Amino acid sequence: MEAQAQGLLETEPLQGRDEDTVASADFSSMLSEEEREELKAELVQLEDEITTLRQVLSAKERHLVEIKQKLGMNLMNELKQNFSRSWYDVQTTTAYKKTHETLSHAGQKATAAFSNVGTAISKKFGDMSYSIRHSISMPAMRNSPTFKSFEERVETTVTSLKVFFRRRRYEEAKEE
């Protein structure tokens, strides 16, 4: 008997299908005329209160805008402040600090690597100048792997520049 009573008094919230069933049910026949009149009066009162609250909210929002204007606060300033606040919040996170530290370290490594490349290139040029001064003939220097590599890079750069300037002249002629 208690199990049946328990089923009638479920404590679980209504599910979607239960709400549809309740919404489609006609309870008006179960209400007395007096109860119906009380509910209608309560409905009118709630609608009036909602309308009043909307009006109050609207007035308060207008007042808020007026105060912000007097203080010189506008949408752009608010956006700037929100952005600054958000950026500060991001910078104080552990993930940002670790990423910043890692990228900073990587930048230092890259700077050192570029410095080493520059030193190596300078050394190669030094070797080439030494080679030029001490070589018996120019053809010997031209056949060296260093000179050939350098010569290929110069040719590639010159070709790239020629193509670039041709395209630029073509685009300028098109615009005229």
PDB file of C-alpha atoms in Angstrom:
ATOM      1  CA  MET A   1       0.000   0.000   0.000  1.00  0.00           C
ATOM      2  CA  GLU A   2       2.809   2.367   0.868  1.00  0.00           C
ATOM      3  CA  ALA A   3       4.502   1.680  -2.518  1.00  0.00           C
ATOM      4  CA  GLN A   4       1.333   2.801  -4.301  1.00  0.00           C
ATOM      5  CA  ALA A   5       1.124   5.949  -2.203  1.00  0.00           C
ATOM      6  CA  GLN A   6       4.800   6.621  -2.924  1.00  0.00           C
ATOM      7  CA  GLY A   7       4.114   6.425  -6.672  1.00  0.00           C
ATOM      8  CA  LEU A   8       1.410   9.071  -6.404  1.00  0.00           C
ATOM      9  CA  LEU A   9       3.654  11.466  -4.532  1.00  0.00           C
ATOM     10  CA  GLU A  10       6.763  11.398  -6.729  1.00  0.00           C
ATOM     11  CA  THR A  11       9.494  13.823  -5.784  1.00  0.00           C
ATOM     12  CA  GLU A  12      11.144  13.825  -9.223  1.00  0.00           C
ATOM     13  CA  PRO A  13      10.788  17.017 -11.337  1.00  0.00           C
ATOM     14  CA  LEU A  14       8.451  16.941 -14.320  1.00  0.00           C
ATOM     15  CA  GLN A  15       9.963  15.785 -17.583  1.00  0.00           C
ATOM     16  CA  GLY A  16       9.185  17.346 -20.982  1.00  0.00           C
ATOM     17  CA  ARG A  17       6.397  14.887 -21.793  1.00  0.00           C
ATOM     18  CA  ASP A  18       4.901  15.389 -18.309  1.00  0.00           C
ATOM     19  CA  GLU A  19       4.831  19.164 -18.810  1.00  0.00           C
ATOM     20  CA  ASP A  20       3.092  18.702 -22.168  1.00  0.00           C
ATOM     21  CA  THR A  21       0.493  16.489 -20.514  1.00  0.00           C
ATOM     22  CA  VAL A  22      -0.119  19.025 -17.746  1.00  0.00           C
ATOM     23  CA  ALA A  23      -0.300  21.903 -20.238  1.00  0.00           C
ATOM     24  CA  SER A  24      -2.866  20.121 -22.381  1.00  0.00           C
ATOM     25  CA  ALA A  25      -5.052  19.158 -19.426  1.00  0.00           C
ATOM     26  CA  ASP A  26      -8.198  21.233 -18.867  1.00  0.00           C
ATOM     27  CA  PHE A  27      -8.361  22.165 -15.174  1.00  0.00           C
ATOM     28  CA  SER A  28     -10.973  24.882 -15.674  1.00  0.00           C
ATOM     29  CA  SER A  29     -13.793  22.402 -15.120  1.00  0.00           C
ATOM     30  CA  MET A  30     -12.277  21.488 -11.740  1.00  0.00           C
ATOM     31  CA  LEU A  31     -12.324  25.109 -10.493  1.00  0.00           C
ATOM     32  CA  SER A  32     -15.246  26.754  -8.825  1.00  0.00           C
ATOM     33  CA  GLU A  33     -16.454  30.105 -10.134  1.00  0.00           C
ATOM     34  CA  GLU A  34     -14.992  31.841  -7.065  1.00  0.00           C
ATOM     35  CA  GLU A  35     -11.547  30.209  -7.557  1.00  0.00           C
ATOM     36  CA  ARG A  36     -11.600  31.143 -11.237  1.00  0.00           C
ATOM     37  CA  GLU A  37     -12.328  34.811 -10.371  1.00  0.00           C
ATOM     38  CA  GLU A  38      -9.519  34.836  -7.768  1.00  0.00           C
ATOM     39  CA  LEU A  39      -7.027  33.433 -10.302  1.00  0.00           C
ATOM     40  CA  LYS A  40      -8.088  35.976 -12.923  1.00  0.00           C
ATOM     41  CA  ALA A  41      -7.601  38.801 -10.409  1.00  0.00           C
ATOM     42  CA  GLU A  42      -4.184  37.407  -9.443  1.00  0.00           C
ATOM     43  CA  LEU A  43      -3.249  37.166 -13.137  1.00  0.00           C
ATOM     44  CA  VAL A  44      -4.196  40.805 -13.743  1.00  0.00           C
ATOM     45  CA  GLN A  45      -2.247  41.856 -10.636  1.00  0.00           C
ATOM     46  CA  LEU A  46       0.876  39.915 -11.761  1.00  0.00           C
ATOM     47  CA  GLU A  47       0.686  41.419 -15.254  1.00  0.00           C
ATOM     48  CA  ASP A  48       0.416  44.914 -13.714  1.00  0.00           C
ATOM     49  CA  GLU A  49       3.407  44.245 -11.444  1.00  0.00           C
ATOM     50  CA  ILE A  50       5.469  42.996 -14.411  1.00  0.00           C
ATOM     51  CA  THR A  51       4.575  46.127 -16.404  1.00  0.00           C
ATOM     52  CA  THR A  52       5.534  48.335 -13.441  1.00  0.00           C
ATOM     53  CA  LEU A  53       8.846  46.494 -12.987  1.00  0.00           C
ATOM     54  CA  ARG A  54       9.643  46.929 -16.689  1.00  0.00           C
ATOM     55  CA  GLN A  55       8.954  50.661 -16.417  1.00  0.00           C
ATOM     56  CA  VAL A  56      11.137  50.945 -13.303  1.00  0.00           C
ATOM     57  CA  LEU A  57      13.926  49.008 -15.015  1.00  0.00           C
ATOM     58  CA  SER A  58      13.716  51.220 -18.082  1.00  0.00           C
ATOM     59  CA  ALA A  59      13.873  54.375 -15.921  1.00  0.00           C
ATOM     60  CA  LYS A  60      16.874  53.017 -14.023  1.00  0.00           C
ATOM     61  CA  GLU A  61      18.666  52.163 -17.283  1.00  0.00           C
ATOM     62  CA  ARG A  62      18.081  55.739 -18.547  1.00  0.00           C
ATOM     63  CA  HIS A  63      19.393  57.098 -15.251  1.00  0.00           C
ATOM     64  CA  LEU A  64      22.443  54.843 -15.537  1.00  0.00           C
ATOM     65  CA  VAL A  65      23.186  56.209 -19.023  1.00  0.00           C
ATOM     66  CA  GLU A  66      22.861  59.784 -17.754  1.00  0.00           C
ATOM     67  CA  ILE A  67      25.281  59.146 -14.888  1.00  0.00           C
ATOM     68  CA  LYS A  68      27.796  57.498 -17.214  1.00  0.00           C
ATOM     69  CA  GLN A  69      27.590  60.471 -19.576  1.00  0.00           C
ATOM     70  CA  LYS A  70      28.185  62.895 -16.705  1.00  0.00           C
ATOM     71  CA  LEU A  71      31.224  60.849 -15.649  1.00  0.00           C
ATOM     72  CA  GLY A  72      32.524  60.842 -19.220  1.00  0.00           C
ATOM     73  CA  MET A  73      32.084  57.122 -19.556  1.00  0.00           C
ATOM     74  CA  ASN A  74      31.009  55.970 -22.981  1.00  0.00           C
ATOM     75  CA  LEU A  75      30.892  52.668 -24.779  1.00  0.00           C
ATOM     76  CA  MET A  76      34.444  53.031 -26.120  1.00  0.00           C
ATOM     77  CA  ASN A  77      35.857  53.768 -22.666  1.00  0.00           C
ATOM     78  CA  GLU A  78      33.991  50.806 -21.214  1.00  0.00           C
ATOM     79  CA  LEU A  79      35.324  48.551 -23.953  1.00  0.00           C
ATOM     80  CA  LYS A  80      38.861  49.803 -23.286  1.00  0.00           C
ATOM     81  CA  GLN A  81      38.465  49.181 -19.560  1.00  0.00           C
ATOM     82  CA  ASN A  82      36.989  45.725 -20.132  1.00  0.00           C
ATOM     83  CA  PHE A  83      39.779  44.874 -22.575  1.00  0.00           C
ATOM     84  CA  SER A  84      42.453  46.126 -20.168  1.00  0.00           C
ATOM     85  CA  ARG A  85      40.903  44.188 -17.308  1.00  0.00           C
ATOM     86  CA  SER A  86      40.628  41.034 -19.434  1.00  0.00           C
ATOM     87  CA  TRP A  87      44.204  41.385 -20.699  1.00  0.00           C
ATOM     88  CA  TYR A  88      45.435  41.766 -17.120  1.00  0.00           C
ATOM     89  CA  ASP A  89      43.453  38.663 -16.121  1.00  0.00           C
ATOM     90  CA  VAL A  90      45.016  36.723 -19.003  1.00  0.00           C
ATOM     91  CA  GLN A  91      48.521  37.879 -18.105  1.00  0.00           C
ATOM     92  CA  THR A  92      48.119  36.712 -14.526  1.00  0.00           C
ATOM     93  CA  THR A  93      47.140  33.171 -15.483  1.00  0.00           C
ATOM     94  CA  THR A  94      49.645  30.378 -15.017  1.00  0.00           C
ATOM     95  CA  ALA A  95      49.222  29.239 -18.622  1.00  0.00           C
ATOM     96  CA  TYR A  96      50.123  32.708 -19.940  1.00  0.00           C
ATOM     97  CA  LYS A  97      53.143  32.983 -17.665  1.00  0.00           C
ATOM     98  CA  LYS A  98      54.440  29.563 -18.748  1.00  0.00           C
ATOM     99  CA  THR A  99      53.826  30.330 -22.433  1.00  0.00           C
ATOM    100  CA  HIS A 100      55.503  33.728 -22.117  1.00  0.00           C
ATOM    101  CA  GLU A 101      58.492  32.154 -20.404  1.00  0.00           C
ATOM    102  CA  THR A 102      58.758  29.419 -23.059  1.00  0.00           C
ATOM    103  CA  LEU A 103      58.492  31.849 -25.964  1.00  0.00           C
ATOM    104  CA  SER A 104      60.995  34.190 -24.353  1.00  0.00           C
ATOM    105  CA  HIS A 105      63.422  31.305 -23.968  1.00  0.00           C
ATOM    106  CA  ALA A 106      62.793  30.246 -27.583  1.00  0.00           C
ATOM    107  CA  GLY A 107      63.427  33.823 -28.729  1.00  0.00           C
ATOM    108  CA  GLN A 108      66.753  33.866 -26.915  1.00  0.00           C
ATOM    109  CA  LYS A 109      67.697  30.548 -28.536  1.00  0.00           C
ATOM    110  CA  ALA A 110      66.682  31.851 -31.983  1.00  0.00           C
ATOM    111  CA  THR A 111      68.726  35.018 -31.459  1.00  0.00           C
ATOM    112  CA  ALA A 112      71.736  32.925 -30.517  1.00  0.00           C
ATOM    113  CA  ALA A 113      71.204  30.686 -33.559  1.00  0.00           C
ATOM    114  CA  PHE A 114      70.992  33.678 -35.927  1.00  0.00           C
ATOM    115  CA  SER A 115      74.107  35.097 -34.349  1.00  0.00           C
ATOM    116  CA  ASN A 116      75.921  31.797 -34.958  1.00  0.00           C
ATOM    117  CA  VAL A 117      74.721  31.748 -38.587  1.00  0.00           C
ATOM    118  CA  GLY A 118      75.978  35.319 -39.036  1.00  0.00           C
ATOM    119  CA  THR A 119      79.322  34.358 -37.562  1.00  0.00           C
ATOM    120  CA  ALA A 120      79.541  31.324 -39.844  1.00  0.00           C
ATOM    121  CA  ILE A 121      78.735  33.433 -42.914  1.00  0.00           C
ATOM    122  CA  SER A 122      81.330  36.004 -41.892  1.00  0.00           C
ATOM    123  CA  LYS A 123      83.851  33.220 -41.447  1.00  0.00           C
ATOM    124  CA  LYS A 124      83.019  31.805 -44.894  1.00  0.00           C
ATOM    125  CA  PHE A 125      83.472  35.247 -46.458  1.00  0.00           C
ATOM    126  CA  GLY A 126      86.751  35.538 -44.582  1.00  0.00           C
ATOM    127  CA  ASP A 127      87.792  32.153 -45.920  1.00  0.00           C
ATOM    128  CA  MET A 128      86.818  33.242 -49.427  1.00  0.00           C
ATOM    129  CA  SER A 129      88.844  36.448 -49.189  1.00  0.00           C
ATOM    130  CA  TYR A 130      91.771  34.443 -47.880  1.00  0.00           C
ATOM    131  CA  SER A 131      91.224  31.996 -50.713  1.00  0.00           C
ATOM    132  CA  ILE A 132      91.136  34.812 -53.269  1.00  0.00           C
ATOM    133  CA  ARG A 133      94.360  36.360 -51.996  1.00  0.00           C
ATOM    134  CA  HIS A 134      96.175  33.063 -51.812  1.00  0.00           C
ATOM    135  CA  SER A 135      94.750  31.182 -54.743  1.00  0.00           C
ATOM    136  CA  ILE A 136      96.746  30.735 -57.892  1.00  0.00           C
ATOM    137  CA  SER A 137      93.831  31.400 -60.178  1.00  0.00           C
ATOM    138  CA  MET A 138      90.256  32.663 -60.092  1.00  0.00           C
ATOM    139  CA  PRO A 139      88.812  29.427 -61.597  1.00  0.00           C
ATOM    140  CA  ALA A 140      90.025  27.475 -58.571  1.00  0.00           C
ATOM    141  CA  MET A 141      88.051  29.722 -56.266  1.00  0.00           C
ATOM    142  CA  ARG A 142      84.965  29.587 -58.491  1.00  0.00           C
ATOM    143  CA  ASN A 143      84.949  25.802 -58.287  1.00  0.00           C
ATOM    144  CA  SER A 144      84.963  25.769 -54.484  1.00  0.00           C
ATOM    145  CA  PRO A 145      81.714  24.523 -52.880  1.00  0.00           C
ATOM    146  CA  THR A 146      81.410  27.695 -50.791  1.00  0.00           C
ATOM    147  CA  PHE A 147      81.599  29.978 -53.802  1.00  0.00           C
ATOM    148  CA  LYS A 148      79.156  27.832 -55.791  1.00  0.00           C
ATOM    149  CA  SER A 149      76.646  27.880 -52.930  1.00  0.00           C
ATOM    150  CA  PHE A 150      77.017  31.637 -52.572  1.00  0.00           C
ATOM    151  CA  GLU A 151      76.729  32.150 -56.324  1.00  0.00           C
ATOM    152  CA  GLU A 152      73.504  30.093 -56.454  1.00  0.00           C
ATOM    153  CA  ARG A 153      71.964  32.135 -53.650  1.00  0.00           C
ATOM    154  CA  VAL A 154      72.865  35.410 -55.317  1.00  0.00           C
ATOM    155  CA  GLU A 155      71.371  34.201 -58.606  1.00  0.00           C
ATOM    156  CA  THR A 156      68.170  33.110 -56.846  1.00  0.00           C
ATOM    157  CA  THR A 157      67.892  36.466 -55.083  1.00  0.00           C
ATOM    158  CA  VAL A 158      68.482  38.415 -58.309  1.00  0.00           C
ATOM    159  CA  THR A 159      65.853  36.328 -60.125  1.00  0.00           C
ATOM    160  CA  SER A 160      63.356  36.849 -57.327  1.00  0.00           C
ATOM    161  CA  LEU A 161      63.940  40.597 -57.386  1.00  0.00           C
ATOM    162  CA  LYS A 162      63.506  40.730 -61.165  1.00  0.00           C
ATOM    163  CA  VAL A 163      60.197  38.853 -60.938  1.00  0.00           C
ATOM    164  CA  PHE A 164      59.047  41.117 -58.122  1.00  0.00           C
ATOM    165  CA  PHE A 165      59.788  44.319 -60.031  1.00  0.00           C
ATOM    166  CA  ARG A 166      58.223  42.974 -63.230  1.00  0.00           C
ATOM    167  CA  ARG A 167      55.010  42.169 -61.355  1.00  0.00           C
ATOM    168  CA  ARG A 168      55.042  45.558 -59.694  1.00  0.00           C
ATOM    169  CA  ARG A 169      55.463  47.359 -63.046  1.00  0.00           C
ATOM    170  CA  TYR A 170      52.683  45.226 -64.525  1.00  0.00           C
ATOM    171  CA  GLU A 171      50.317  46.060 -61.649  1.00  0.00           C
ATOM    172  CA  GLU A 172      51.154  49.765 -61.872  1.00  0.00           C
ATOM    173  CA  ALA A 173      50.507  49.721 -65.626  1.00  0.00           C
ATOM    174  CA  LYS A 174      47.191  47.965 -65.005  1.00  0.00           C
ATOM    175  CA  GLU A 175      46.109  50.647 -62.531  1.00  0.00           C
ATOM    176  CA  GLU A 176      46.779  53.441 -65.053  1.00  0.00           C
TER     177      GLU A 176
END
